[in-house]
């Protein structure tokens, strides 16, 4: 006896579930892929401050 379920075709009103990330990536707007120098520098500075606070707390 097999533990897997048999493959069935979706019924007429039922859509097939996506099996990969391509449908998800298509939904992400292109503005999310644009790089921001100001945001990058802010995050870098924030991380440096957190790093030095952790080191100073030792």
mmCIF file with all atom_site columns, C-alpha atoms in Angstrom:
data_model
loop_
_atom_site.group_PDB
_atom_site.id
_atom_site.type_symbol
_atom_site.label_atom_id
_atom_site.label_alt_id
_atom_site.label_comp_id
_atom_site.label_asym_id
_atom_site.label_entity_id
_atom_site.label_seq_id
_atom_site.pdbx_PDB_ins_code
_atom_site.Cartn_x
_atom_site.Cartn_y
_atom_site.Cartn_z
_atom_site.occupancy
_atom_site.B_iso_or_equiv
_atom_site.pdbx_formal_charge
_atom_site.auth_seq_id
_atom_site.auth_comp_id
_atom_site.auth_asym_id
_atom_site.auth_atom_id
_atom_site.pdbx_PDB_model_num
ATOM 1  C CA . UNK A 1 1  ? 0.000   0.000  0.000   1.00 0.00 ? 1  UNK A CA 1
ATOM 2  C CA . UNK A 1 2  ? 1.432   3.374  -1.042  1.00 0.00 ? 2  UNK A CA 1
ATOM 3  C CA . UNK A 1 3  ? 1.329   6.471  1.151   1.00 0.00 ? 3  UNK A CA 1
ATOM 4  C CA . UNK A 1 4  ? 1.095   8.817  -1.820  1.00 0.00 ? 4  UNK A CA 1
ATOM 5  C CA . UNK A 1 5  ? -2.175  10.034 -3.224  1.00 0.00 ? 5  UNK A CA 1
ATOM 6  C CA . UNK A 1 6  ? -2.959  9.417  -6.882  1.00 0.00 ? 6  UNK A CA 1
ATOM 7  C CA . UNK A 1 7  ? -2.623  12.363 -9.254  1.00 0.00 ? 7  UNK A CA 1
ATOM 8  C CA . UNK A 1 8  ? -6.008  13.683 -10.304 1.00 0.00 ? 8  UNK A CA 1
ATOM 9  C CA . UNK A 1 9  ? -6.824  16.428 -12.756 1.00 0.00 ? 9  UNK A CA 1
ATOM 10 C CA . UNK A 1 10 ? -8.552  19.502 -11.298 1.00 0.00 ? 10 UNK A CA 1
ATOM 11 C CA . UNK A 1 11 ? -12.277 19.742 -11.834 1.00 0.00 ? 11 UNK A CA 1
ATOM 12 C CA . UNK A 1 12 ? -13.789 22.449 -14.007 1.00 0.00 ? 12 UNK A CA 1
ATOM 13 C CA . UNK A 1 13 ? -14.221 25.123 -11.282 1.00 0.00 ? 13 UNK A CA 1
ATOM 14 C CA . UNK A 1 14 ? -11.007 24.264 -9.492  1.00 0.00 ? 14 UNK A CA 1
ATOM 15 C CA . UNK A 1 15 ? -7.679  25.856 -10.420 1.00 0.00 ? 15 UNK A CA 1
ATOM 16 C CA . UNK A 1 16 ? -4.423  23.969 -10.315 1.00 0.00 ? 16 UNK A CA 1
ATOM 17 C CA . UNK A 1 17 ? -2.155  24.937 -7.410  1.00 0.00 ? 17 UNK A CA 1
ATOM 18 C CA . UNK A 1 18 ? 1.174   26.541 -8.428  1.00 0.00 ? 18 UNK A CA 1
ATOM 19 C CA . UNK A 1 19 ? 4.165   24.348 -7.669  1.00 0.00 ? 19 UNK A CA 1
ATOM 20 C CA . UNK A 1 20 ? 6.983   26.868 -8.082  1.00 0.00 ? 20 UNK A CA 1
ATOM 21 C CA . UNK A 1 21 ? 7.934   30.430 -7.205  1.00 0.00 ? 21 UNK A CA 1
ATOM 22 C CA . UNK A 1 22 ? 7.358   31.964 -10.644 1.00 0.00 ? 22 UNK A CA 1
ATOM 23 C CA . UNK A 1 23 ? 3.703   32.903 -9.932  1.00 0.00 ? 23 UNK A CA 1
ATOM 24 C CA . UNK A 1 24 ? 4.798   34.578 -6.702  1.00 0.00 ? 24 UNK A CA 1
ATOM 25 C CA . UNK A 1 25 ? 7.666   36.447 -8.369  1.00 0.00 ? 25 UNK A CA 1
ATOM 26 C CA . UNK A 1 26 ? 5.328   37.737 -11.101 1.00 0.00 ? 26 UNK A CA 1
ATOM 27 C CA . UNK A 1 27 ? 3.145   39.422 -8.447  1.00 0.00 ? 27 UNK A CA 1
ATOM 28 C CA . UNK A 1 28 ? 6.025   41.440 -6.914  1.00 0.00 ? 28 UNK A CA 1
ATOM 29 C CA . UNK A 1 29 ? 6.051   44.956 -8.418  1.00 0.00 ? 29 UNK A CA 1
ATOM 30 C CA . UNK A 1 30 ? 9.173   46.069 -10.304 1.00 0.00 ? 30 UNK A CA 1
ATOM 31 C CA . UNK A 1 31 ? 9.666   48.944 -7.840  1.00 0.00 ? 31 UNK A CA 1
ATOM 32 C CA . UNK A 1 32 ? 10.691  46.360 -5.229  1.00 0.00 ? 32 UNK A CA 1
ATOM 33 C CA . UNK A 1 33 ? 13.722  45.456 -7.329  1.00 0.00 ? 33 UNK A CA 1
ATOM 34 C CA . UNK A 1 34 ? 15.037  49.035 -7.586  1.00 0.00 ? 34 UNK A CA 1
ATOM 35 C CA . UNK A 1 35 ? 18.039  49.717 -5.381  1.00 0.00 ? 35 UNK A CA 1
ATOM 36 C CA . UNK A 1 36 ? 18.123  52.751 -3.118  1.00 0.00 ? 36 UNK A CA 1
ATOM 37 C CA . UNK A 1 37 ? 21.528  54.102 -2.077  1.00 0.00 ? 37 UNK A CA 1
ATOM 38 C CA . UNK A 1 38 ? 20.036  56.104 0.785   1.00 0.00 ? 38 UNK A CA 1
ATOM 39 C CA . UNK A 1 39 ? 18.191  53.082 2.183   1.00 0.00 ? 39 UNK A CA 1
ATOM 40 C CA . UNK A 1 40 ? 21.284  50.902 1.792   1.00 0.00 ? 40 UNK A CA 1
ATOM 41 C CA . UNK A 1 41 ? 23.454  53.391 3.676   1.00 0.00 ? 41 UNK A CA 1
ATOM 42 C CA . UNK A 1 42 ? 20.823  53.730 6.401   1.00 0.00 ? 42 UNK A CA 1
ATOM 43 C CA . UNK A 1 43 ? 20.670  49.959 6.908   1.00 0.00 ? 43 UNK A CA 1
ATOM 44 C CA . UNK A 1 44 ? 24.466  49.695 6.895   1.00 0.00 ? 44 UNK A CA 1
ATOM 45 C CA . UNK A 1 45 ? 24.732  52.431 9.540   1.00 0.00 ? 45 UNK A CA 1
ATOM 46 C CA . UNK A 1 46 ? 22.025  50.795 11.641  1.00 0.00 ? 46 UNK A CA 1
ATOM 47 C CA . UNK A 1 47 ? 23.834  47.465 11.501  1.00 0.00 ? 47 UNK A CA 1
ATOM 48 C CA . UNK A 1 48 ? 27.150  49.077 12.473  1.00 0.00 ? 48 UNK A CA 1
ATOM 49 C CA . UNK A 1 49 ? 25.531  50.745 15.485  1.00 0.00 ? 49 UNK A CA 1
ATOM 50 C CA . UNK A 1 50 ? 23.955  47.457 16.575  1.00 0.00 ? 50 UNK A CA 1
ATOM 51 C CA . UNK A 1 51 ? 27.284  45.656 16.110  1.00 0.00 ? 51 UNK A CA 1
ATOM 52 C CA . UNK A 1 52 ? 29.199  48.166 18.229  1.00 0.00 ? 52 UNK A CA 1
ATOM 53 C CA . UNK A 1 53 ? 26.510  48.159 20.935  1.00 0.00 ? 53 UNK A CA 1
ATOM 54 C CA . UNK A 1 54 ? 26.720  44.369 21.161  1.00 0.00 ? 54 UNK A CA 1
ATOM 55 C CA . UNK A 1 55 ? 30.533  44.428 21.293  1.00 0.00 ? 55 UNK A CA 1
ATOM 56 C CA . UNK A 1 56 ? 30.521  47.203 23.932  1.00 0.00 ? 56 UNK A CA 1
ATOM 57 C CA . UNK A 1 57 ? 28.094  45.220 26.080  1.00 0.00 ? 57 UNK A CA 1
ATOM 58 C CA . UNK A 1 58 ? 30.515  42.335 26.545  1.00 0.00 ? 58 UNK A CA 1
#
